[in-house]
């Protein structure tokens, strides 16, 4: 479940709420509220029991950690950081099982999974659209996933504080869990890229298809799209037919169109 802490100041959160420097505050956060931590950065070469404790807590909680140069930490935080900085998602991540359980009771039983999406602005815009249309939440991968920090929060206009967000170690396995739970899994891809990667697969027109709900919509990264291992989990693919010759839409724009199509189909089916 998402845990909300009404008193974040008790663990010394900085004013912006998205970075936490310092050995003791990061250790306390890992012990008390690991779901609020996106990742932890530790200076290379930092030794001792305190460092070992932080890394052990990260492993136990499934929090990603990276060993980085001191210059990286200095750029990230101008003041004292003691060689340790946590990057936060202060709303708190939810468990995947909880997200799959709550989605069918939302106005639009749709979860959006972001595969290799890197731009926080795009992620924030998608969260804003998804929340407005009644969607259930987001799934983001732990590795190579977008950081839902200050930039994403600003663009989301508060939606990220209200949406459930599950952070998973393996997106392909998360989609397997969704399929086992009775979800349909749709991949968003253009006809051209589908023809190159999956010959013979014809994508469905988002403006005319009838979705099966609850569902997960997989949106690929801005450059590489959906990875093959994730693509294999998709029950069907969706594409947006353009009325004019045009290259493409970015992931936030395309996602907004497709989420809107799910919402419209849901209303038609009532």
Coordinates of C-alpha atoms in Angstrom, one line a residue:
X1 CA 0.0 0.0 0.0
X2 CA 1.1 3.6 -0.5
X3 CA 2.1 5.0 2.9
X4 CA 1.8 8.7 3.4
X5 CA 3.8 10.5 6.0
X6 CA 2.1 13.7 7.3
X7 CA 5.4 14.8 9.0
X8 CA 8.2 14.4 6.5
X9 CA 10.2 17.0 8.4
X10 CA 10.9 14.4 11.0
X11 CA 13.5 12.9 8.7
X12 CA 14.9 16.2 7.6
X13 CA 13.6 16.5 4.1
X14 CA 14.9 19.5 2.2
X15 CA 12.5 22.2 1.3
X16 CA 12.0 21.1 -2.3
X17 CA 11.3 17.5 -1.1
X18 CA 13.0 15.7 -3.9
X19 CA 16.6 15.2 -2.6
X20 CA 17.8 14.1 0.8
X21 CA 21.5 14.4 1.6
X22 CA 23.3 13.0 4.6
X23 CA 24.1 9.6 6.1
X24 CA 21.7 9.7 9.0
X25 CA 18.6 11.1 7.2
X26 CA 19.0 8.7 4.3
X27 CA 19.4 5.8 6.7
X28 CA 16.3 6.8 8.6
X29 CA 14.3 7.1 5.4
X30 CA 15.4 3.7 4.3
X31 CA 14.3 2.2 7.6
X32 CA 11.0 4.1 8.0
X33 CA 9.8 4.9 4.4
X34 CA 11.8 3.1 1.7
X35 CA 8.8 3.5 -0.7
X36 CA 9.5 7.2 -0.8
X37 CA 13.0 6.7 -2.2
X38 CA 13.6 6.5 -5.9
X39 CA 17.3 5.8 -5.7
X40 CA 20.4 6.4 -3.5
X41 CA 23.8 7.7 -4.7
X42 CA 26.9 6.8 -2.7
X43 CA 30.4 8.2 -3.2
X44 CA 32.8 5.7 -4.7
X45 CA 35.3 4.6 -2.1
X46 CA 33.2 5.5 0.9
X47 CA 33.8 2.7 3.5
X48 CA 32.6 1.9 6.9
X49 CA 29.6 0.4 8.8
X50 CA 27.3 3.4 7.9
X51 CA 27.9 2.8 4.2
X52 CA 27.4 -0.9 4.5
X53 CA 24.1 -0.3 6.4
X54 CA 22.8 2.0 3.7
X55 CA 23.6 -0.5 0.9
X56 CA 22.1 -3.4 2.9
X57 CA 18.9 -1.4 3.5
X58 CA 18.7 -0.6 -0.2
X59 CA 19.1 -4.3 -1.1
X60 CA 16.4 -5.4 1.4
X61 CA 13.9 -2.7 0.3
X62 CA 14.6 -3.1 -3.4
X63 CA 15.8 0.5 -3.7
X64 CA 18.3 1.1 -6.5
X65 CA 21.7 2.5 -5.5
X66 CA 24.6 3.7 -7.6
X67 CA 28.3 4.3 -6.7
X68 CA 29.2 7.7 -8.2
X69 CA 32.1 10.2 -8.2
X70 CA 32.2 13.0 -5.7
X71 CA 31.8 15.6 -8.5
X72 CA 28.4 14.1 -9.4
X73 CA 27.3 14.4 -5.8
X74 CA 28.6 18.0 -5.6
X75 CA 26.6 18.9 -8.7
X76 CA 23.5 17.3 -7.3
X77 CA 23.7 19.0 -3.9
X78 CA 25.7 22.2 -3.3
X79 CA 25.9 21.8 0.5
X80 CA 27.1 19.1 2.9
X81 CA 26.1 15.6 1.8
X82 CA 28.6 13.3 3.5
X83 CA 28.9 11.3 0.3
X84 CA 25.3 10.1 0.4
X85 CA 22.2 11.5 -1.4
X86 CA 18.8 10.0 -1.8
X87 CA 16.6 10.9 -4.7
X88 CA 13.0 10.9 -3.6
X89 CA 9.5 10.2 -4.8
X90 CA 7.8 11.7 -1.8
X91 CA 4.3 10.5 -2.5
X92 CA 5.5 7.0 -2.2
X93 CA 5.5 4.0 -4.6
X94 CA 2.8 1.3 -4.3
X95 CA 3.2 -2.4 -4.7
X96 CA 2.3 -3.8 -8.1
X97 CA -0.2 -6.2 -6.6
X98 CA -2.0 -3.4 -4.8
X99 CA -2.2 -1.4 -8.1
X100 CA -3.6 -4.4 -10.0
X101 CA -6.1 -4.9 -7.2
X102 CA -7.4 -1.3 -7.1
X103 CA -7.5 -0.5 -10.9
X104 CA -10.8 -2.3 -11.7
X105 CA -12.6 0.0 -9.3
X106 CA -11.3 3.2 -10.8
X107 CA -13.4 5.3 -13.4
X108 CA -11.1 4.1 -16.2
X109 CA -9.5 0.7 -15.3
X110 CA -6.4 1.5 -17.2
X111 CA -2.7 1.3 -16.1
X112 CA 0.0 2.9 -18.2
X113 CA 3.4 1.2 -18.2
X114 CA 6.4 3.3 -19.3
X115 CA 9.1 1.3 -21.1
X116 CA 12.4 3.2 -21.5
X117 CA 10.6 6.6 -21.2
X118 CA 13.3 9.0 -20.0
X119 CA 11.8 12.5 -20.2
X120 CA 10.2 13.6 -16.9
X121 CA 8.1 16.2 -18.7
X122 CA 6.5 13.5 -20.9
X123 CA 5.9 11.3 -17.8
X124 CA 4.3 14.2 -15.9
X125 CA 2.1 15.0 -18.9
X126 CA 1.0 11.4 -19.1
X127 CA 0.2 11.3 -15.4
X128 CA -1.9 14.4 -15.8
X129 CA -3.9 13.0 -18.7
X130 CA -4.3 9.6 -17.1
X131 CA -5.6 11.0 -13.8
X132 CA -8.0 13.4 -15.5
X133 CA -9.4 10.6 -17.6
X134 CA -10.0 8.4 -14.5
X135 CA -7.0 6.1 -15.0
X136 CA -5.7 3.8 -12.3
X137 CA -1.9 4.5 -12.2
X138 CA 1.5 4.1 -13.6
X139 CA 4.1 1.3 -13.8
X140 CA 7.8 2.3 -14.1
X141 CA 10.9 0.1 -14.2
X142 CA 13.5 0.5 -11.6
X143 CA 16.4 0.4 -14.1
X144 CA 16.4 2.9 -17.0
X145 CA 13.0 4.3 -15.8
X146 CA 12.0 7.9 -15.8
X147 CA 12.6 9.9 -12.6
X148 CA 9.3 11.3 -11.2
X149 CA 10.9 14.2 -9.4
X150 CA 10.3 17.9 -9.4
X151 CA 10.2 18.3 -13.2
X152 CA 7.6 15.5 -13.6
X153 CA 5.6 16.8 -10.7
X154 CA 5.4 20.3 -12.1
X155 CA 4.1 19.2 -15.4
X156 CA 1.7 16.7 -13.8
X157 CA 0.0 19.6 -12.0
X158 CA -0.6 17.5 -8.9
X159 CA -1.6 14.3 -10.6
X160 CA 1.5 12.4 -9.5
X161 CA 0.4 13.1 -5.9
X162 CA -2.9 11.3 -6.5
X163 CA -2.0 8.5 -8.9
X164 CA -0.7 5.1 -7.7
X165 CA 2.7 4.5 -9.1
X166 CA 4.4 1.0 -8.9
X167 CA 8.1 0.7 -9.4
X168 CA 9.1 -2.7 -10.6
X169 CA 12.4 -4.6 -11.0
X170 CA 11.4 -6.3 -14.2
X171 CA 8.7 -4.7 -16.5
X172 CA 8.2 -7.9 -18.5
X173 CA 7.5 -9.9 -15.3
X174 CA 5.1 -7.1 -14.1
X175 CA 3.2 -7.5 -17.4
X176 CA 3.1 -11.3 -16.8
X177 CA 1.5 -10.6 -13.4
X178 CA -1.1 -8.3 -15.1
X179 CA -1.9 -11.0 -17.6
X180 CA -2.3 -13.6 -14.9
X181 CA -4.6 -11.1 -13.1
X182 CA -6.9 -11.0 -16.1
X183 CA -5.6 -7.8 -17.7
X184 CA -5.3 -7.1 -21.4
X185 CA -1.9 -5.7 -22.3
X186 CA -1.8 -3.3 -25.2
X187 CA 1.3 -1.9 -26.9
X188 CA 1.3 1.5 -28.6
X189 CA 3.3 1.4 -31.8
X190 CA 3.1 2.8 -35.3
X191 CA 2.4 0.6 -38.3
X192 CA 5.8 1.2 -39.7
X193 CA 7.7 0.1 -36.6
X194 CA 5.4 -2.9 -36.2
X195 CA 6.0 -4.0 -39.7
X196 CA 9.8 -3.9 -39.1
X197 CA 9.7 -5.7 -35.7
X198 CA 6.6 -7.9 -36.0
X199 CA 5.8 -8.7 -39.6
X200 CA 2.2 -9.8 -40.0
X201 CA 0.9 -8.1 -36.9
X202 CA -1.7 -5.5 -37.8
X203 CA -2.2 -2.7 -35.2
X204 CA -5.8 -1.7 -34.2
X205 CA -7.1 1.8 -35.0
X206 CA -7.4 3.6 -31.6
X207 CA -10.4 5.5 -32.9
X208 CA -12.5 2.4 -33.7
X209 CA -11.3 -0.4 -31.5
X210 CA -13.2 -1.8 -28.5
X211 CA -10.8 -2.3 -25.6
X212 CA -11.0 -5.1 -23.1
X213 CA -10.7 -3.7 -19.6
X214 CA -9.0 -3.8 -17.2
X215 CA -6.0 -3.1 -19.3
X216 CA -2.4 -2.1 -19.2
X217 CA -1.2 0.3 -22.0
X218 CA 2.6 0.0 -22.7
X219 CA 4.2 3.2 -24.0
X220 CA 7.7 2.9 -25.4
X221 CA 10.6 5.3 -24.9
X222 CA 11.1 8.5 -26.9
X223 CA 13.9 7.0 -29.1
X224 CA 13.9 3.2 -28.8
X225 CA 10.2 2.4 -28.4
X226 CA 9.1 -0.8 -26.7
X227 CA 11.8 -3.4 -26.1
X228 CA 11.3 -6.8 -27.7
X229 CA 11.0 -8.7 -24.4
X230 CA 8.2 -6.3 -23.3
X231 CA 6.6 -6.4 -26.8
X232 CA 6.1 -10.1 -26.5
X233 CA 3.8 -9.6 -23.5
X234 CA 1.4 -7.4 -25.5
X235 CA -2.0 -8.9 -26.3
X236 CA -2.5 -6.4 -29.2
X237 CA -1.0 -3.3 -30.6
X238 CA -2.6 0.1 -31.2
X239 CA -1.8 2.8 -33.7
X240 CA -3.0 6.4 -34.3
X241 CA -4.0 7.0 -37.9
X242 CA -2.9 10.4 -39.1
X243 CA -5.2 12.5 -41.3
X244 CA -2.1 14.2 -42.8
X245 CA 1.4 13.1 -43.7
X246 CA 3.4 13.6 -40.5
X247 CA 6.4 12.0 -38.8
X248 CA 5.2 11.2 -35.3
X249 CA 3.8 12.4 -32.0
X250 CA 6.0 12.3 -28.9
X251 CA 5.1 9.8 -26.2
X252 CA 3.1 12.2 -24.1
X253 CA 1.0 13.4 -27.1
X254 CA 0.5 9.8 -28.4
X255 CA -0.4 8.6 -24.9
X256 CA -2.9 11.3 -24.4
X257 CA -4.7 10.4 -27.7
X258 CA -4.7 6.7 -26.8
X259 CA -5.9 7.2 -23.2
X260 CA -8.6 9.5 -24.5
X261 CA -9.7 6.7 -26.9
X262 CA -9.9 4.2 -24.0
X263 CA -12.0 6.7 -22.1
X264 CA -14.3 7.3 -25.1
X265 CA -14.7 3.5 -25.6
X266 CA -15.5 3.1 -22.0
X267 CA -18.3 5.7 -22.2
X268 CA -19.7 4.1 -25.3
X269 CA -19.9 0.7 -23.6
X270 CA -21.9 2.0 -20.7

